[in-house]
Coordinates of N, CA, C and O and ligand atoms in Angstrom, one line a residue:
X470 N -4.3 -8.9 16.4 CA -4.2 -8.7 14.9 C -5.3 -7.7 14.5 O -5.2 -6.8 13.7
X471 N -6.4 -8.1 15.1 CA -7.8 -7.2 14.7 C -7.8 -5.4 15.0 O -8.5 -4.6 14.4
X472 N -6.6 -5.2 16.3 CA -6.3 -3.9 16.3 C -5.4 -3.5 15.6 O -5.6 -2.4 15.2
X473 N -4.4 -4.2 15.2 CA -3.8 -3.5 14.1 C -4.5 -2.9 12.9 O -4.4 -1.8 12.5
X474 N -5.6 -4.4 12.3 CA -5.7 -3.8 11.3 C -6.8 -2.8 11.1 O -7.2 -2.4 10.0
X475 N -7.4 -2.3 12.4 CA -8.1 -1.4 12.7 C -7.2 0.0 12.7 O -7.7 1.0 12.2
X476 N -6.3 0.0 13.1 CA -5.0 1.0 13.3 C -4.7 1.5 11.7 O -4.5 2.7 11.5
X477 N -4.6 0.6 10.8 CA -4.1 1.0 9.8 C -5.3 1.3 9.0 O -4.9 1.7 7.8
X478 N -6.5 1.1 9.2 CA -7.9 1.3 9.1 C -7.7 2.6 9.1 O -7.5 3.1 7.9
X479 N -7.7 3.4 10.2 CA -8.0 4.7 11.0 C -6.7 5.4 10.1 O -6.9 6.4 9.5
X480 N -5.7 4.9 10.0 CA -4.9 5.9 9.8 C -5.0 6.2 8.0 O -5.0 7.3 7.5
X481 N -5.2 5.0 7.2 CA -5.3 5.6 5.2 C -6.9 5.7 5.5 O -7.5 5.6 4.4
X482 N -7.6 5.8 6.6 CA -8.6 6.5 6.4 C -9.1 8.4 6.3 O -10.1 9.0 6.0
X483 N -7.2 8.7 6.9 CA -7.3 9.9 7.3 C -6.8 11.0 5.9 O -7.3 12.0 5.4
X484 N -5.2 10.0 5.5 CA -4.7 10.4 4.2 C -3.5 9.1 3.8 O -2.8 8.4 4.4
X485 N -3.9 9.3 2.6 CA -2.8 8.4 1.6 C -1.6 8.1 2.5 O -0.9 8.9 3.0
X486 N -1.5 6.7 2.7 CA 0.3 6.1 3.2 C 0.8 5.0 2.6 O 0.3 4.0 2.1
X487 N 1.8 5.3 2.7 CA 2.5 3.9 1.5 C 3.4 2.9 2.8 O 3.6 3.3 4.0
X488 N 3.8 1.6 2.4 CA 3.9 1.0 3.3 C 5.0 0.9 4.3 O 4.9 0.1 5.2
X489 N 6.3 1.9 3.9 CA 7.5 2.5 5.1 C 6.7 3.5 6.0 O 6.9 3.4 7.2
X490 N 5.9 4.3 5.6 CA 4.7 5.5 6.1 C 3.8 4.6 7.2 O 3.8 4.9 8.4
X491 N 3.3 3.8 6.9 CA 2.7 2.6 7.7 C 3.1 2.0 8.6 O 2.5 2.1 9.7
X492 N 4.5 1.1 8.3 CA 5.2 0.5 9.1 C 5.9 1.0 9.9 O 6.3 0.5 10.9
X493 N 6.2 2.5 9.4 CA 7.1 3.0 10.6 C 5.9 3.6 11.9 O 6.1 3.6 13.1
X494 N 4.6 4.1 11.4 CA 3.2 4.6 12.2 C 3.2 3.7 13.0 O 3.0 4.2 14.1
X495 N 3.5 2.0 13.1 CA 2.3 0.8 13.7 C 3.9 0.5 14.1 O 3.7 -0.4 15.0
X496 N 5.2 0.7 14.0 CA 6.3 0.1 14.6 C 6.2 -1.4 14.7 O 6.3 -2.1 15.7
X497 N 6.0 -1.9 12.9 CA 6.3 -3.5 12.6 C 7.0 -3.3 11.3 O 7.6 -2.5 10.7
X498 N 6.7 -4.3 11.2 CA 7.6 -4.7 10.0 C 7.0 -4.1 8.6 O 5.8 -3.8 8.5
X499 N 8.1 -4.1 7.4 CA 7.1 -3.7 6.3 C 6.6 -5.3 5.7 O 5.4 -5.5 5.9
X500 N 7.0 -6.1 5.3 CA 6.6 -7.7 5.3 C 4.7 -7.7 5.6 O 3.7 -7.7 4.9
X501 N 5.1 -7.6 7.1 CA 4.0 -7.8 8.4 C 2.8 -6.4 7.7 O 1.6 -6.7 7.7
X502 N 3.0 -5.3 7.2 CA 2.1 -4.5 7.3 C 1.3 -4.8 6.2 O 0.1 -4.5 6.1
X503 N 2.2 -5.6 5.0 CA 1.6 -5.7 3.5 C 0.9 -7.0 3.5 O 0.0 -7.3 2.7
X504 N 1.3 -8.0 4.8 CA 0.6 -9.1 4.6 C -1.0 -8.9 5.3 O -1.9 -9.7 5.2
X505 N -1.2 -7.6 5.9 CA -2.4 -7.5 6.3 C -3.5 -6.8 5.2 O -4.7 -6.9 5.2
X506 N -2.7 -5.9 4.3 CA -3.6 -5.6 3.5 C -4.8 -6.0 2.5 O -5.8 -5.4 2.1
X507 N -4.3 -7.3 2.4 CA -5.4 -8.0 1.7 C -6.7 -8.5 2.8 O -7.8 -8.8 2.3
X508 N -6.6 -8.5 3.9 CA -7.6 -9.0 4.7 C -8.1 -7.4 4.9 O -9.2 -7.4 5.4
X509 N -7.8 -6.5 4.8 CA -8.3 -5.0 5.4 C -8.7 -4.6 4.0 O -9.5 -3.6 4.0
X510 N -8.3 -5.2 2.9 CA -9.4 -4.9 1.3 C -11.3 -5.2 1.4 O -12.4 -4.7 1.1
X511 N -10.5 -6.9 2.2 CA -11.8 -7.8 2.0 C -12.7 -6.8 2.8 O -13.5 -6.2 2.1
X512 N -12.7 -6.3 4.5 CA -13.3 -6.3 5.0 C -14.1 -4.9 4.9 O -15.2 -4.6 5.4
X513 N -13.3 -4.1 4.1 CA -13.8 -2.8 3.9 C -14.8 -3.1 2.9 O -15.9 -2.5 3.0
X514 N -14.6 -3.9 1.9 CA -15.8 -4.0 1.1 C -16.5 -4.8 1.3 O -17.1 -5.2 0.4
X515 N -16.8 -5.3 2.5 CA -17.7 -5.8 3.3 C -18.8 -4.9 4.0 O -19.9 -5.1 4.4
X516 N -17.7 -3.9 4.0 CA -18.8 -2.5 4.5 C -19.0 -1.3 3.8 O -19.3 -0.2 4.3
X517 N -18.7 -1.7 2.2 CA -19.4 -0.7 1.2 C -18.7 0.1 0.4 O -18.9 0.7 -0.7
X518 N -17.2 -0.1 1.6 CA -16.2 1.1 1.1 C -14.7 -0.2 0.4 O -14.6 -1.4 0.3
X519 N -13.8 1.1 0.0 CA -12.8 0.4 -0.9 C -11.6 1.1 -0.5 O -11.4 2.3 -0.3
X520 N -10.8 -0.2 -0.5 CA -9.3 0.0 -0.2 C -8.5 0.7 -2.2 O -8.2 0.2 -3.3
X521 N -8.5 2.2 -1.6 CA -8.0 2.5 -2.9 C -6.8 2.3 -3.0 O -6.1 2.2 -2.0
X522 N -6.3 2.2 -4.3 CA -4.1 2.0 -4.3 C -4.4 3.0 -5.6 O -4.8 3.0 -6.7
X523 N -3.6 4.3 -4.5 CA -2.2 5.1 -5.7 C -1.0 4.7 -6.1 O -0.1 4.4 -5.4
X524 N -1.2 4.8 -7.9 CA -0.8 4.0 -8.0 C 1.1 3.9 -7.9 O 1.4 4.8 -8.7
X525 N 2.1 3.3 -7.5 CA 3.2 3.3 -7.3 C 4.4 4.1 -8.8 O 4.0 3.8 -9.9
X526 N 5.2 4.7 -8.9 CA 5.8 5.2 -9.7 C 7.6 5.2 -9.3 O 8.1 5.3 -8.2
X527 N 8.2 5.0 -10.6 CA 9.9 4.5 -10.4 C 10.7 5.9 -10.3 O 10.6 6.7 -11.2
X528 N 11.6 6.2 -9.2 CA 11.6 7.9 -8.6 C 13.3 8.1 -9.9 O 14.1 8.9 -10.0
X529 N 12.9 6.6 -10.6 CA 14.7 7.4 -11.5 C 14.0 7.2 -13.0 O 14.4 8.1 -13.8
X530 N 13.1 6.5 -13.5 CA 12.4 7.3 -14.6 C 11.1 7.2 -15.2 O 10.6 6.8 -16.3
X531 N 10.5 7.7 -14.0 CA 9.0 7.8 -13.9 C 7.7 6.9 -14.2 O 6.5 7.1 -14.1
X532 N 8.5 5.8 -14.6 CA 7.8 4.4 -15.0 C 6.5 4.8 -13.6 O 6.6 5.2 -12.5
X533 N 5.3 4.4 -14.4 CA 3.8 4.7 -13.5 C 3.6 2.9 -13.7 O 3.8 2.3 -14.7
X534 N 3.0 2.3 -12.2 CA 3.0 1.0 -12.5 C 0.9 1.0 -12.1 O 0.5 0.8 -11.0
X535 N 0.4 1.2 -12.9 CA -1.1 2.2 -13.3 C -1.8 0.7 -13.4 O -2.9 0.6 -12.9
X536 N -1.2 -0.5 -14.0 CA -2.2 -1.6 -14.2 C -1.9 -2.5 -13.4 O -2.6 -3.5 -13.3
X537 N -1.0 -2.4 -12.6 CA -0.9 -3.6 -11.5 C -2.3 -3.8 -10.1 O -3.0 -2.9 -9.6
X538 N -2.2 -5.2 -10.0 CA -3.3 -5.5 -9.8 C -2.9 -6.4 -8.1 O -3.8 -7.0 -7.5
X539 N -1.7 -6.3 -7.9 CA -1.4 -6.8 -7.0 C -1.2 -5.4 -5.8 O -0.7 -4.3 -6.1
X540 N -1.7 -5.9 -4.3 CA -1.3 -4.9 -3.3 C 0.1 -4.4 -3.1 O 0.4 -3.3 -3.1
X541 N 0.6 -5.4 -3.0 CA 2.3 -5.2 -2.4 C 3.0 -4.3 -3.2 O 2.8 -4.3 -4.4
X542 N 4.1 -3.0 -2.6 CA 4.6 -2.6 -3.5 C 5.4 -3.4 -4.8 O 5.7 -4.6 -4.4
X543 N 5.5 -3.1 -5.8 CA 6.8 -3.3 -6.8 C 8.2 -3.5 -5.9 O 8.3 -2.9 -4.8
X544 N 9.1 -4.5 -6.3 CA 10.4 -4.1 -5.2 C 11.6 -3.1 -6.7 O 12.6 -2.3 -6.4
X545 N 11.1 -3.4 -8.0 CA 11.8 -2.7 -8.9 C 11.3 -2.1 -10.2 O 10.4 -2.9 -10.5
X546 N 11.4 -1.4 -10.8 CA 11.1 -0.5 -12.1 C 10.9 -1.6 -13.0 O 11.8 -2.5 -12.8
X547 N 10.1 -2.1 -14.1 CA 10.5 -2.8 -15.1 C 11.5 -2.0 -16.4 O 12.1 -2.5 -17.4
X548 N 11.5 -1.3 -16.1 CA 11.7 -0.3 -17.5 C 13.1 -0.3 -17.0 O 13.9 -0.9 -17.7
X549 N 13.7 0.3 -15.9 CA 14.9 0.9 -15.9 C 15.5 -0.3 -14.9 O 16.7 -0.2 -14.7
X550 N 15.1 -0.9 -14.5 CA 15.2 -1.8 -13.6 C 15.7 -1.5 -12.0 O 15.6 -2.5 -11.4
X551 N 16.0 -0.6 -11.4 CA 16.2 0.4 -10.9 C 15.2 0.1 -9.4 O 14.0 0.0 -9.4
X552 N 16.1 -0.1 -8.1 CA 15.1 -0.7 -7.4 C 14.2 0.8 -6.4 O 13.9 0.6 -5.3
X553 N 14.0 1.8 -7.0 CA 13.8 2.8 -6.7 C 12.2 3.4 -6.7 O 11.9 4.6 -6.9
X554 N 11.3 2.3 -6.5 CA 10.0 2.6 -6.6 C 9.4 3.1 -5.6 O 9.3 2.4 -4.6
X555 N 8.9 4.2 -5.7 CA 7.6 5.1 -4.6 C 6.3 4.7 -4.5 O 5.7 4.6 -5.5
X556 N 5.9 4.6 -3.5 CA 4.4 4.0 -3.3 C 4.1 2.7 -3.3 O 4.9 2.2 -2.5
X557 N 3.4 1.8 -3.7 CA 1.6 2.9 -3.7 C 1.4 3.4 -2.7 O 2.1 3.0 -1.7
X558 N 0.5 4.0 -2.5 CA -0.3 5.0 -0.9 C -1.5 4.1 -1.1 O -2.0 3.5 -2.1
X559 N -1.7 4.1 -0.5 CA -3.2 3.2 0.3 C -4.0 4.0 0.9 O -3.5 4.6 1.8
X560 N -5.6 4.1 0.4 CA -5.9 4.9 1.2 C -8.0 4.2 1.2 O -8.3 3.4 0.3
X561 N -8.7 4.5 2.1 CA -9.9 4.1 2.3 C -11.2 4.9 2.2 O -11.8 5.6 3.1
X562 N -11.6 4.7 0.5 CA -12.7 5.0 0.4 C -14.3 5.0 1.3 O -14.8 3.9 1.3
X563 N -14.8 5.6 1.7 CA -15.8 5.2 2.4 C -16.9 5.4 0.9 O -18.1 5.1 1.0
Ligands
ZN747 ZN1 12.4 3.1 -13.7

C-alpha cells in the first residue's frame, strides 16, 4: 500500500490528475485510488506540503463545485443534475 501511495505521490507531484487519470496510471480501481487520498493528504502535511484539489466542474453547465470540502469526486452536478462532472485534479504542493 505504502508504494502505491508513494506512486501517486510522485505522479500529482509532477502535474494535476484527476481520478480516471490516476487510476488508469496505477492500473486499480477508481474506488481504490480515492480511498487512498485522504491518508496521502495527512502525510504530506506531515511534511509541510499540501495535497491541493482543483476544483471539479459540471462539463454540461459549468456548475464549479469551488466549496466542497470533501476529496472524492462529485458523482453529479447539483444544478443540472447531470452525471457529467470533470475533475478535481489533485495535485502536491511542496
Ligand atoms: Zn451541471
Amino acid at each position: 500500500m505504502g508504494t502505491l501511495r508513494q506512486q501517486i505521490i510522485a505522479l500529482i507531484s509532477e502535474q494535476p490528475m484527476d481520478i480516471v487519470a490516476l487510476s488508469q496510471a496505477l492500473g486499480i480501481r477508481e474506488k481504490e485510488t480515492i480511498a487512498h487520498l485522504p491518508h496521502i493528504a495527512k502525510s504530506i502535511a506531515g511534511r509541510g506540503g499540501r495535497l491541493k484539489v482543483h476544483p471539479a466542474h459540471c462539463d454540461a453547465c459549468g456548475y464549479a463545485f469551488k466549496d466542497r470540502r470533501r476529496l472524492s469526486p462529485p458523482s453529479r452536478c447539483p444544478k443540472c443534475k447531470l452525471a457529467r462532472v470533470l475533475g478535481p485534479w489533485y495535485e502536491i504542493e511542496h
